[in-house]
């Protein structure tokens, strides 16, 4: 996968770093501290081993996570956030709050039901 080298703006750079369904979820999972690969996989329902490994490699290359190889008889690897990864989590916190506040509306709008139109019309108007 080729990664962009120059960006139009900060949002472009940020989206490039977090693109993909699992990266933001990995960031949130690591917010509480180092996790082993298996812990991450069990906590991220639906992610395949291959995709998780690829996403972690990209996040490591982007400086968001640190891979710690423990020198033990039974090999063990842990993943933890770097300072850059922690700062990205802080930047994503308001987005998570927005999602939590609007989750029911988003689900209703995406559902194929009569509530879809009513939910869209009930929101606040700005202008």
N, CA, C and O atoms as a MOPAC input file, in Angstrom:
PM7 MOZYME 1SCF
protein

 N      0.84400 1    -1.17900 1     0.00000 1
 C      0.00000 1     0.00000 1     0.00000 1
 C      0.88600 1     1.23700 1     0.00000 1
 O      1.77700 1     1.37600 1     0.83700 1
 N      0.63400 1     2.12300 1    -0.93600 1
 C      1.44300 1     3.32800 1    -0.97400 1
 C      0.81200 1     4.38700 1    -0.08800 1
 O     -0.40600 1     4.56500 1    -0.09500 1
 N      1.62200 1     5.07600 1     0.65800 1
 C      1.15700 1     6.10600 1     1.58400 1
 C      1.43800 1     7.46200 1     0.95800 1
 O      2.42800 1     7.64100 1     0.24900 1
 N      0.55000 1     8.41800 1     1.23200 1
 C      0.72600 1     9.76300 1     0.69800 1
 C      1.97900 1    10.40300 1     1.28600 1
 O      2.36200 1    10.10700 1     2.41800 1
 N      2.60200 1    11.26200 1     0.52900 1
 C      3.79900 1    11.96800 1     0.98500 1
 C      3.50900 1    13.44100 1     1.25000 1
 O      4.16600 1    14.05400 1     2.09200 1
 N      2.53500 1    14.02100 1     0.54400 1
 C      2.18200 1    15.41600 1     0.78400 1
 C      0.66500 1    15.51600 1     0.89100 1
 O     -0.06300 1    14.68900 1     0.34200 1
 N      0.20800 1    16.52300 1     1.59400 1
 C     -1.20900 1    16.65500 1     1.90300 1
 C     -1.71200 1    18.04500 1     1.55100 1
 O     -0.95300 1    19.01400 1     1.52200 1
 N     -2.99700 1    18.11700 1     1.28800 1
 C     -3.64700 1    19.39200 1     0.99200 1
 C     -3.83700 1    20.22100 1     2.25800 1
 O     -3.75100 1    21.44900 1     2.22800 1
 N     -4.09900 1    19.52700 1     3.38100 1
 C     -4.34800 1    20.21700 1     4.64600 1
 C     -4.17900 1    19.21800 1     5.79300 1
 O     -3.90700 1    18.03900 1     5.56500 1
 N     -4.33900 1    19.69600 1     7.01300 1
 C     -4.19200 1    18.84400 1     8.18600 1
 C     -5.21300 1    17.71500 1     8.24400 1
 O     -4.88700 1    16.60100 1     8.65300 1
 N     -6.44100 1    17.99600 1     7.84000 1
 C     -7.47800 1    16.94800 1     7.84100 1
 C     -7.07400 1    15.83200 1     6.88800 1
 O     -7.25300 1    14.65600 1     7.20500 1
 N     -6.53800 1    16.17800 1     5.73700 1
 C     -6.07500 1    15.19600 1     4.75900 1
 C     -5.00800 1    14.28600 1     5.38300 1
 O     -5.04600 1    13.06900 1     5.20400 1
 N     -4.06700 1    14.87500 1     6.10800 1
 C     -3.01300 1    14.09300 1     6.76500 1
 C     -3.60300 1    13.19200 1     7.84800 1
 O     -3.24900 1    12.01800 1     7.94900 1
 N     -4.50100 1    13.74800 1     8.65200 1
 C     -5.09600 1    12.97300 1     9.74400 1
 C     -5.91100 1    11.79700 1     9.20900 1
 O     -5.80400 1    10.68200 1     9.72100 1
 N     -6.71800 1    12.04000 1     8.19000 1
 C     -7.54200 1    10.96700 1     7.62000 1
 C     -6.66100 1     9.88500 1     7.02300 1
 O     -6.98300 1     8.70200 1     7.13800 1
 N     -5.55900 1    10.25800 1     6.39200 1
 C     -4.65300 1     9.26700 1     5.82000 1
 C     -4.08300 1     8.34700 1     6.90700 1
 O     -3.92100 1     7.14600 1     6.69100 1
 N     -3.78600 1     8.91800 1     8.06500 1
 C     -3.19900 1     8.13600 1     9.16200 1
 C     -4.22900 1     7.19900 1     9.79400 1
 O     -3.86900 1     6.10800 1    10.23600 1
 N     -5.50500 1     7.60100 1     9.84600 1
 C     -6.50800 1     6.76800 1    10.51600 1
 C     -7.41200 1     6.02400 1     9.54500 1
 O     -8.36200 1     5.36600 1     9.96700 1
 N     -7.12800 1     6.12000 1     8.24400 1
 C     -8.02000 1     5.48600 1     7.27800 1
 C     -8.08300 1     3.97900 1     7.51300 1
 O     -7.08600 1     3.34500 1     7.85800 1
 N     -9.24800 1     3.43700 1     7.32100 1
 C     -9.48900 1     2.02700 1     7.57300 1
 C    -10.38000 1     1.87300 1     8.79400 1
 O    -10.30800 1     2.67300 1     9.72800 1
 N    -11.20400 1     0.86300 1     8.78700 1
 C    -12.19500 1     0.66800 1     9.84400 1
 C    -11.57600 1     0.42500 1    11.20700 1
 O    -12.15500 1     0.83300 1    12.21400 1
 N    -10.43600 1    -0.21600 1    11.27700 1
 C     -9.94000 1    -0.73000 1    12.54400 1
 C     -8.96100 1     0.16700 1    13.26900 1
 O     -8.80200 1     0.01500 1    14.48000 1
 N     -8.30000 1     1.09000 1    12.60200 1
 C     -7.24200 1     1.87600 1    13.24400 1
 C     -7.74600 1     2.69900 1    14.42200 1
 O     -7.12200 1     2.71100 1    15.48300 1
 N     -8.85300 1     3.37500 1    14.24600 1
 C     -9.38600 1     4.18500 1    15.35100 1
 C     -9.79100 1     3.28000 1    16.50700 1
 O     -9.59200 1     3.63200 1    17.66900 1
 N    -10.35600 1     2.12200 1    16.19600 1
 C    -10.75400 1     1.18500 1    17.25400 1
 C     -9.53200 1     0.61400 1    17.97700 1
 O     -9.57800 1     0.38100 1    19.18400 1
 N     -8.44600 1     0.39000 1    17.24600 1
 C     -7.19500 1    -0.05300 1    17.87600 1
 C     -6.66400 1     1.04300 1    18.79800 1
 O     -6.22900 1     0.76300 1    19.91500 1
 N     -6.70100 1     2.28700 1    18.32900 1
 C     -6.26100 1     3.40200 1    19.17500 1
 C     -7.03600 1     3.43600 1    20.48200 1
 O     -6.44600 1     3.57000 1    21.55300 1
 N     -8.35300 1     3.31600 1    20.39800 1
 C     -9.18300 1     3.34300 1    21.60600 1
 C     -8.86800 1     2.14800 1    22.50400 1
 O     -8.81100 1     2.28900 1    23.72500 1
 N     -8.66400 1     0.97700 1    21.90700 1
 C     -8.36800 1    -0.22400 1    22.69900 1
 C     -7.05100 1    -0.08300 1    23.44800 1
 O     -6.91600 1    -0.58000 1    24.56600 1
 N     -6.08200 1     0.59000 1    22.84000 1
 C     -4.77100 1     0.75000 1    23.47100 1
 C     -4.72200 1     1.92200 1    24.44000 1
 O     -3.71100 1     2.13100 1    25.11100 1
 N     -5.79600 1     2.68100 1    24.51700 1
 C     -5.82200 1     3.85300 1    25.39300 1
 C     -5.62300 1     3.47700 1    26.86000 1
 O     -5.11500 1     4.28100 1    27.64200 1
 N     -6.01600 1     2.26900 1    27.23500 1
 C     -5.88900 1     1.83600 1    28.63200 1
 C     -4.55000 1     1.18600 1    28.93000 1
 O     -4.28600 1     0.80900 1    30.07200 1
 N     -3.69900 1     1.05000 1    27.91800 1
 C     -2.38200 1     0.47300 1    28.14100 1
 C     -2.03900 1    -0.60300 1    27.12900 1
 O     -2.82600 1    -0.92500 1    26.23900 1
 N     -0.84300 1    -1.14900 1    27.29000 1
 C     -0.32700 1    -2.14800 1    26.35200 1
 C     -1.23500 1    -3.37100 1    26.29000 1
 O     -1.78900 1    -3.81900 1    27.29400 1
 N     -1.36800 1    -3.89500 1    25.06600 1
 C     -2.16100 1    -5.10900 1    24.84600 1
 C     -1.38000 1    -6.04300 1    23.93500 1
 O     -0.60300 1    -5.61500 1    23.08200 1
 N     -1.61000 1    -7.32000 1    24.14400 1
 C     -1.04000 1    -8.32100 1    23.25100 1
 C     -1.93000 1    -8.44100 1    22.02000 1
 O     -3.08900 1    -8.02900 1    22.03800 1
 N     -1.38100 1    -9.00600 1    20.95900 1
 C     -2.11400 1    -9.14300 1    19.70400 1
 C     -3.44900 1    -9.86200 1    19.91900 1
 O     -4.48900 1    -9.41700 1    19.43200 1
 N     -3.40700 1   -10.97700 1    20.65400 1
 C     -4.62100 1   -11.75600 1    20.89500 1
 C     -5.68100 1   -10.97500 1    21.66300 1
 O     -6.87500 1   -11.10800 1    21.39300 1
 N     -5.24600 1   -10.16800 1    22.61500 1
 C     -6.18200 1    -9.32700 1    23.37100 1
 C     -6.88400 1    -8.34800 1    22.44000 1
 O     -8.09800 1    -8.15700 1    22.51300 1
 N     -6.09400 1    -7.73300 1    21.56300 1
 C     -6.67500 1    -6.78800 1    20.60900 1
 C     -7.67200 1    -7.49200 1    19.69500 1
 O     -8.77300 1    -6.99300 1    19.46000 1
 N     -7.28300 1    -8.63800 1    19.19100 1
 C     -8.15300 1    -9.36500 1    18.25700 1
 C     -9.46400 1    -9.76200 1    18.92200 1
 O    -10.53100 1    -9.63100 1    18.32300 1
 N     -9.38900 1   -10.24400 1    20.15300 1
 C    -10.62100 1   -10.62800 1    20.87500 1
 C    -11.49800 1    -9.41100 1    21.16800 1
 O    -12.72500 1    -9.50700 1    21.16400 1
 N    -10.86600 1    -8.27700 1    21.42000 1
 C    -11.62000 1    -7.07100 1    21.74200 1
 C    -12.22700 1    -6.37600 1    20.54100 1
 O    -13.15900 1    -5.58400 1    20.68700 1
 N    -11.71500 1    -6.65800 1    19.36400 1
 C    -12.21300 1    -6.03700 1    18.13000 1
 C    -12.98300 1    -7.08600 1    17.33300 1
 O    -12.45000 1    -7.70000 1    16.41000 1
 N    -14.21900 1    -7.27400 1    17.69900 1
 C    -15.04800 1    -8.31700 1    17.10400 1
 C    -15.19800 1    -8.07300 1    15.60200 1
 O    -15.63300 1    -7.00600 1    15.17000 1
 N    -14.82900 1    -9.08100 1    14.82700 1
 C    -14.99200 1    -9.01100 1    13.38800 1
 C    -13.71800 1    -8.77100 1    12.60800 1
 O    -13.70600 1    -8.94400 1    11.38900 1
 N    -12.64100 1    -8.37800 1    13.27500 1
 C    -11.39100 1    -8.13900 1    12.55800 1
 C    -10.67800 1    -9.47000 1    12.34300 1
 O    -10.64100 1   -10.32100 1    13.23100 1
 N    -10.11300 1    -9.63500 1    11.14900 1
 C     -9.34900 1   -10.84800 1    10.88800 1
 C     -7.92100 1   -10.64600 1    11.38700 1
 O     -7.46100 1    -9.51800 1    11.56500 1
 N     -7.23700 1   -11.75400 1    11.60700 1
 C     -5.84700 1   -11.69600 1    12.05700 1
 C     -4.98100 1   -10.95700 1    11.03800 1
 O     -4.13500 1   -10.14100 1    11.40500 1
 N     -5.19900 1   -11.24700 1     9.76400 1
 C     -4.42300 1   -10.62500 1     8.68400 1
 C     -4.62600 1    -9.11200 1     8.66200 1
 O     -3.65600 1    -8.35800 1     8.57300 1
 N     -5.86600 1    -8.66700 1     8.74100 1
 C     -6.15500 1    -7.23600 1     8.68100 1
 C     -5.61000 1    -6.52200 1     9.91200 1
 O     -5.03800 1    -5.43800 1     9.79500 1
 N     -5.78200 1    -7.11800 1    11.09500 1
 C     -5.26500 1    -6.49700 1    12.31200 1
 C     -3.74400 1    -6.36100 1    12.24500 1
 O     -3.19300 1    -5.31900 1    12.60100 1
 N     -3.07700 1    -7.40700 1    11.79200 1
 C     -1.61100 1    -7.35100 1    11.66900 1
 C     -1.19600 1    -6.24900 1    10.69400 1
 O     -0.24200 1    -5.51900 1    10.96300 1
 N     -1.89200 1    -6.11900 1     9.57700 1
 C     -1.57800 1    -5.08400 1     8.59300 1
 C     -1.81100 1    -3.68700 1     9.17700 1
 O     -0.98000 1    -2.79400 1     9.01100 1
 N     -2.94100 1    -3.50600 1     9.85800 1
 C     -3.25000 1    -2.20700 1    10.44500 1
 C     -2.21400 1    -1.83000 1    11.51100 1
 O     -1.79700 1    -0.67400 1    11.58500 1
 N     -1.80200 1    -2.79000 1    12.32600 1
 C     -0.78100 1    -2.52500 1    13.35300 1
 C      0.56100 1    -2.16400 1    12.72800 1
 O      1.25700 1    -1.28100 1    13.22800 1
 N      0.93300 1    -2.83900 1    11.63800 1
 C      2.18900 1    -2.50300 1    10.94400 1
 C      2.14500 1    -1.06900 1    10.41500 1
 O      3.11300 1    -0.32000 1    10.54800 1
 N      1.01700 1    -0.69500 1     9.81600 1
 C      0.87800 1     0.67000 1     9.29200 1
 C      0.90800 1     1.69200 1    10.43100 1
 O      1.52900 1     2.74700 1    10.30200 1
 N      0.24800 1     1.38500 1    11.52400 1
 C      0.22600 1     2.30200 1    12.66600 1
 C      1.60900 1     2.43500 1    13.28400 1
 O      1.99000 1     3.50900 1    13.75000 1
 N      2.35700 1     1.34200 1    13.28700 1
 C      3.73500 1     1.40200 1    13.78300 1
 C      4.59100 1     2.26200 1    12.85000 1
 O      5.39000 1     3.07600 1    13.31400 1
 N      4.42600 1     2.08400 1    11.53600 1
 C      5.17700 1     2.87500 1    10.56000 1
 C      4.82600 1     4.36000 1    10.66000 1
 O      5.67400 1     5.21800 1    10.41300 1
 N      3.58300 1     4.66200 1    11.01900 1
 C      3.13600 1     6.05000 1    11.16500 1
 C      3.45700 1     6.62400 1    12.53900 1
 O      3.11900 1     7.77200 1    12.82600 1
 N      4.10700 1     5.83100 1    13.39200 1
 C      4.52800 1     6.32900 1    14.69500 1
 C      3.42000 1     6.41200 1    15.73500 1
 O      3.57000 1     7.11000 1    16.73800 1
 N      2.30300 1     5.70800 1    15.51300 1
 C      1.17500 1     5.75300 1    16.45300 1
 C      1.26800 1     4.69400 1    17.54100 1
 O      0.82800 1     4.91000 1    18.67000 1
 N      1.84400 1     3.54800 1    17.19400 1
 C      1.98500 1     2.46700 1    18.16800 1
 C      3.43400 1     1.98400 1    18.20000 1
 O      4.19000 1     2.12200 1    17.23700 1
 N      3.77700 1     1.42200 1    19.33500 1
 C      5.10200 1     0.83000 1    19.52300 1
 C      4.90600 1    -0.66000 1    19.75300 1
 O      4.08000 1    -1.06700 1    20.57100 1
 N      5.66100 1    -1.46500 1    19.03500 1
 C      5.62900 1    -2.92400 1    19.20300 1
 C      6.78100 1    -3.30200 1    20.12400 1
 O      7.93500 1    -2.96200 1    19.85900 1
 N      6.46600 1    -4.00200 1    21.20000 1
 C      7.47700 1    -4.41500 1    22.16400 1
 C      7.61200 1    -5.93100 1    22.09900 1
 O      6.69100 1    -6.66300 1    22.46100 1
 N      8.77400 1    -6.39400 1    21.63100 1
 C      9.06500 1    -7.82400 1    21.59300 1
 C      9.74400 1    -8.20600 1    22.89600 1
 O     10.83600 1    -7.72300 1    23.19600 1
 N      9.10600 1    -9.06800 1    23.66900 1
 C      9.67400 1    -9.52100 1    24.93200 1
 C     10.61800 1   -10.69300 1    24.66300 1
 O     10.26100 1   -11.62400 1    23.94100 1
 N     11.79800 1   -10.65000 1    25.23000 1
 C     12.78200 1   -11.72500 1    25.06400 1
 C     12.48100 1   -12.81800 1    26.07900 1
 O     13.11100 1   -12.90100 1    27.13300 1
 N     11.51400 1   -13.64600 1    25.74400 1
 C     11.09400 1   -14.73400 1    26.62800 1
 C     11.11400 1   -16.04200 1    25.85700 1
 O     11.14100 1   -16.04500 1    24.62600 1
 N     11.10200 1   -17.15400 1    26.58500 1
 C     11.12800 1   -18.47300 1    25.95100 1
 C      9.89400 1   -18.65200 1    25.06300 1
 O     10.01400 1   -19.11700 1    23.93000 1
 N      8.73200 1   -18.29300 1    25.55700 1
 C      7.54000 1   -18.26300 1    24.71900 1
 C      7.42800 1   -16.82200 1    24.19400 1
 O      7.16800 1   -15.89400 1    24.96000 1
 N      7.62900 1   -16.64800 1    22.87800 1
 C      7.62500 1   -15.28400 1    22.33500 1
 C      6.34000 1   -14.53800 1    22.67700 1
 O      5.24200 1   -15.09100 1    22.60700 1
 N      6.50300 1   -13.27600 1    23.04500 1
 C      5.36900 1   -12.43800 1    23.40500 1
 C      5.61000 1   -11.04900 1    22.82600 1
 O      6.71400 1   -10.50800 1    22.89900 1
 N      4.55100 1   -10.48500 1    22.24900 1
 C      4.62900 1    -9.15700 1    21.65200 1
 C      3.50700 1    -8.31800 1    22.23800 1
 O      2.36800 1    -8.77100 1    22.34800 1
 N      3.84100 1    -7.08900 1    22.61300 1
 C      2.83200 1    -6.16000 1    23.10900 1
 C      2.80700 1    -4.91000 1    22.26100 1
 O      3.81800 1    -4.51500 1    21.68000 1
 N      1.65000 1    -4.29500 1    22.19400 1
 C      1.48000 1    -3.04300 1    21.45100 1
 C      1.00000 1    -1.97400 1    22.41300 1
 O      0.12400 1    -2.21000 1    23.24400 1
 N      1.59100 1    -0.79000 1    22.28500 1
 C      1.21900 1     0.33300 1    23.13700 1
 C      1.22900 1     1.60900 1    22.29600 1
 O      1.88500 1     1.67900 1    21.25600 1
 N      0.49400 1     2.60700 1    22.76100 1
 C      0.46800 1     3.89100 1    22.07400 1
 C      1.76900 1     4.64800 1    22.31500 1
 O      2.35900 1     4.58200 1    23.39400 1
 N      2.19300 1     5.35500 1    21.30100 1
 C      3.30100 1     6.29900 1    21.44400 1
 C      2.69500 1     7.63700 1    21.88300 1
 O      1.47400 1     7.75900 1    21.98700 1
 N      3.52700 1     8.61800 1    22.13500 1
 C      3.01200 1     9.95600 1    22.45200 1
 C      2.14700 1    10.48300 1    21.30700 1
 O      1.11800 1    11.11600 1    21.54300 1
 N      2.56600 1    10.21900 1    20.06800 1
 C      1.79400 1    10.65400 1    18.90900 1
 C      0.43200 1     9.96100 1    18.87900 1
 O     -0.58300 1    10.59500 1    18.58600 1
 N      0.40900 1     8.66900 1    19.18100 1
 C     -0.84800 1     7.92400 1    19.22400 1
 C     -1.77100 1     8.43500 1    20.32100 1
 O     -2.98100 1     8.54400 1    20.11700 1
 N     -1.20400 1     8.74900 1    21.48500 1
 C     -2.01700 1     9.30100 1    22.58100 1
 C     -2.59100 1    10.66300 1    22.19600 1
 O     -3.74500 1    10.96600 1    22.49900 1
 N     -1.77900 1    11.47900 1    21.52700 1
 C     -2.28100 1    12.79700 1    21.12400 1
 C     -3.38200 1    12.65800 1    20.07000 1
 O     -4.31900 1    13.45700 1    20.05000 1
 N     -3.28000 1    11.65700 1    19.19800 1
 C     -4.34000 1    11.41800 1    18.21800 1
 C     -5.62100 1    10.97300 1    18.92500 1
 O     -6.71300 1    11.40100 1    18.55200 1
 N     -5.49600 1    10.12600 1    19.93200 1
 C     -6.67100 1     9.71000 1    20.70700 1
 C     -7.34900 1    10.92600 1    21.34400 1
 O     -8.57600 1    11.02000 1    21.35700 1
 N     -6.55700 1    11.84300 1    21.86300 1
 C     -7.12900 1    13.05600 1    22.45800 1
 C     -7.87000 1    13.87000 1    21.40300 1
 O     -8.92900 1    14.43200 1    21.68400 1
 N     -7.32600 1    13.93700 1    20.20200 1
 C     -7.98400 1    14.67500 1    19.11900 1
 C     -9.26900 1    13.98200 1    18.67600 1
 O    -10.21800 1    14.64500 1    18.25500 1
 N     -9.30400 1    12.64800 1    18.76800 1
 C    -10.48200 1    11.88600 1    18.34300 1
 C    -11.58600 1    11.86400 1    19.39700 1
 O    -12.72900 1    11.53200 1    19.08300 1
 N    -11.26200 1    12.21100 1    20.63800 1
 C    -12.25600 1    12.16500 1    21.71700 1
 C    -13.52200 1    12.96100 1    21.39700 1
 O    -14.61800 1    12.44000 1    21.60300 1
 N    -13.42500 1    14.20000 1    20.90200 1
 C    -14.65700 1    14.92500 1    20.55900 1
 C    -15.46400 1    14.23700 1    19.45100 1
 O    -16.69300 1    14.30200 1    19.45600 1
 N    -14.79400 1    13.58800 1    18.51600 1
 C    -15.50000 1    12.85500 1    17.47400 1
 C    -16.27000 1    11.68700 1    18.08000 1
 O    -17.40700 1    11.42300 1    17.69000 1
 N    -15.65100 1    10.98300 1    19.03900 1
 C    -16.33000 1     9.89800 1    19.73300 1
 C    -17.53600 1    10.39100 1    20.51500 1
 O    -18.57100 1     9.72600 1    20.55100 1
 N    -17.40700 1    11.55500 1    21.14100 1
 C    -18.52500 1    12.13800 1    21.88500 1
 C    -19.66400 1    12.50900 1    20.93600 1
 O    -20.83400 1    12.28100 1    21.24600 1
 N    -19.32400 1    13.07900 1    19.78300 1
 C    -20.33700 1    13.40600 1    18.77900 1
 C    -21.05800 1    12.13300 1    18.33400 1
 O    -22.28400 1    12.11300 1    18.22600 1
 N    -20.29300 1    11.07400 1    18.07800 1
 C    -20.88200 1     9.80700 1    17.66600 1
 C    -21.81900 1     9.23800 1    18.72000 1
 O    -22.89600 1     8.73900 1    18.39700 1
 N    -21.40700 1     9.31400 1    19.98600 1
 C    -22.25400 1     8.80800 1    21.06900 1
 C    -23.55500 1     9.60600 1    21.16200 1
 O    -24.63200 1     9.03500 1    21.33700 1
 N    -23.44600 1    10.94300 1    21.04300 1
 C    -24.63900 1    11.79600 1    21.11300 1
 C    -25.59900 1    11.53000 1    19.95800 1
 O    -26.81400 1    11.64100 1    20.12200 1
 N    -25.06700 1    11.18400 1    18.80600 1
 C    -25.88500 1    11.05100 1    17.59800 1
 C    -26.05300 1     9.61800 1    17.11300 1
 O    -26.58100 1     9.39100 1    16.02400 1
 N    -25.61400 1     8.65700 1    17.90200 1
 C    -25.64000 1     7.25900 1    17.46900 1
 C    -27.04000 1     6.79100 1    17.08600 1
 O    -27.21500 1     6.17200 1    16.03600 1
 N    -28.03200 1     7.07600 1    17.91600 1
 C    -29.39800 1     6.62100 1    17.62800 1
 C    -29.91300 1     7.25300 1    16.33300 1
 O    -30.54500 1     6.57700 1    15.52100 1
 N    -29.64800 1     8.53500 1    16.14100 1
 C    -30.08300 1     9.21000 1    14.92000 1
 C    -29.39000 1     8.62300 1    13.69800 1
 O    -30.03100 1     8.37600 1    12.67600 1
 N    -28.09800 1     8.40100 1    13.79900 1
 C    -27.34600 1     7.82800 1    12.67700 1
 C    -27.89900 1     6.44900 1    12.32600 1
 O    -28.10000 1     6.13100 1    11.15400 1
 N    -28.14100 1     5.63500 1    13.35400 1
 C    -28.68700 1     4.29600 1    13.11300 1
 C    -30.05700 1     4.38000 1    12.46600 1
 O    -30.35500 1     3.61800 1    11.54600 1
 N    -30.89800 1     5.30200 1    12.93800 1
 C    -32.23500 1     5.45500 1    12.36500 1
 C    -32.15700 1     5.92400 1    10.91000 1
 O    -32.90200 1     5.43800 1    10.05800 1
 N    -31.26600 1     6.85600 1    10.63000 1
 C    -31.12100 1     7.36000 1     9.26800 1
 C    -30.61600 1     6.28500 1     8.31600 1
 O    -30.94500 1     6.29100 1     7.13000 1
 N    -29.82700 1     5.37700 1     8.83400 1
 C    -29.27300 1     4.32700 1     7.97800 1
 C    -30.17000 1     3.09600 1     7.90300 1
 O    -29.94700 1     2.21300 1     7.07500 1
 N    -31.17400 1     3.03700 1     8.76000 1
 C    -32.10100 1     1.90800 1     8.73100 1
 C    -33.12500 1     2.15200 1     7.62800 1
 O    -33.41700 1     3.29700 1     7.28100 1
 N    -33.65100 1     1.09600 1     7.09500 1
 C    -34.67200 1     1.21400 1     6.06300 1
 C    -36.03000 1     1.11100 1     6.74600 1
 O    -36.70000 1     0.08100 1     6.68100 1
 N    -36.42700 1     2.21700 1     7.41300 1
 C    -37.67000 1     2.20400 1     8.16800 1
 C    -38.34700 1     3.55700 1     8.08900 1
 O    -37.71000 1     4.54400 1     7.71800 1
 N    -39.65100 1     3.62700 1     8.43600 1
 C    -40.36800 1     4.91100 1     8.42900 1
 C    -39.78400 1     5.91400 1     9.41400 1
 O    -39.92700 1     7.12100 1     9.21800 1
 N    -39.12100 1     5.43400 1    10.48200 1
 C    -38.53400 1     6.32600 1    11.48000 1
 C    -37.41500 1     7.16800 1    10.88400 1
 O    -37.05500 1     8.21200 1    11.42800 1
 N    -36.87400 1     6.71200 1     9.77600 1
 C    -35.74000 1     7.38600 1     9.15100 1
 C    -36.05500 1     8.84700 1     8.84300 1
 O    -35.26700 1     9.73200 1     9.17300 1
 N    -37.18900 1     9.10300 1     8.21800 1
 C    -37.56100 1    10.46400 1     7.84700 1
 C    -37.87100 1    11.28800 1     9.08500 1
 O    -37.45000 1    12.44100 1     9.17800 1
 N    -38.60400 1    10.71400 1    10.04500 1
 C    -38.95400 1    11.43900 1    11.26800 1
 C    -37.71400 1    11.80300 1    12.07300 1
 O    -37.62500 1    12.90800 1    12.60800 1
 N    -36.77100 1    10.89800 1    12.16300 1
 C    -35.54600 1    11.16200 1    12.93400 1
 C    -34.74200 1    12.29500 1    12.29600 1
 O    -34.18800 1    13.14100 1    12.99800 1
 N    -34.68300 1    12.30600 1    10.98100 1
 C    -33.92900 1    13.34800 1    10.28800 1
 C    -34.58000 1    14.70700 1    10.45900 1
 O    -33.88600 1    15.72200 1    10.52300 1
 N    -35.88600 1    14.74100 1    10.53200 1
 C    -36.60100 1    16.00800 1    10.67800 1
 C    -36.61400 1    16.54700 1    12.09700 1
 O    -36.91700 1    17.72200 1    12.30900 1
 N    -36.28800 1    15.70100 1    13.07800 1
 C    -36.37500 1    16.13200 1    14.47300 1
 C    -35.11900 1    16.81700 1    14.98000 1
 O    -35.12500 1    17.37100 1    16.08000 1
 N    -34.05300 1    16.79300 1    14.21400 1
 C    -32.79100 1    17.38300 1    14.66800 1
 C    -32.81900 1    18.89800 1    14.67000 1
 O    -33.67300 1    19.51000 1    14.02800 1
 N    -31.89200 1    19.50100 1    15.38800 1
 C    -31.82900 1    20.96100 1    15.44600 1
 C    -31.43600 1    21.54800 1    14.08400 1
 O    -30.68600 1    20.93900 1    13.32100 1
 N    -31.94200 1    22.69900 1    13.81300 1
 C    -31.63000 1    23.40400 1    12.56100 1
 C    -30.63200 1    24.52500 1    12.84500 1
 O    -30.79000 1    25.28300 1    13.80200 1
 N    -29.62700 1    24.61800 1    12.02000 1
 C    -28.65400 1    25.70200 1    12.14100 1
 C    -28.66700 1    26.47500 1    10.83200 1
 O    -28.86400 1    25.89700 1     9.76300 1
 N    -28.46800 1    27.71900 1    10.91400 1
 C    -28.41300 1    28.41900 1     9.65400 1
 C    -28.37800 1    29.82700 1     9.82700 1
 O    -28.33000 1    30.56800 1     8.84600 1

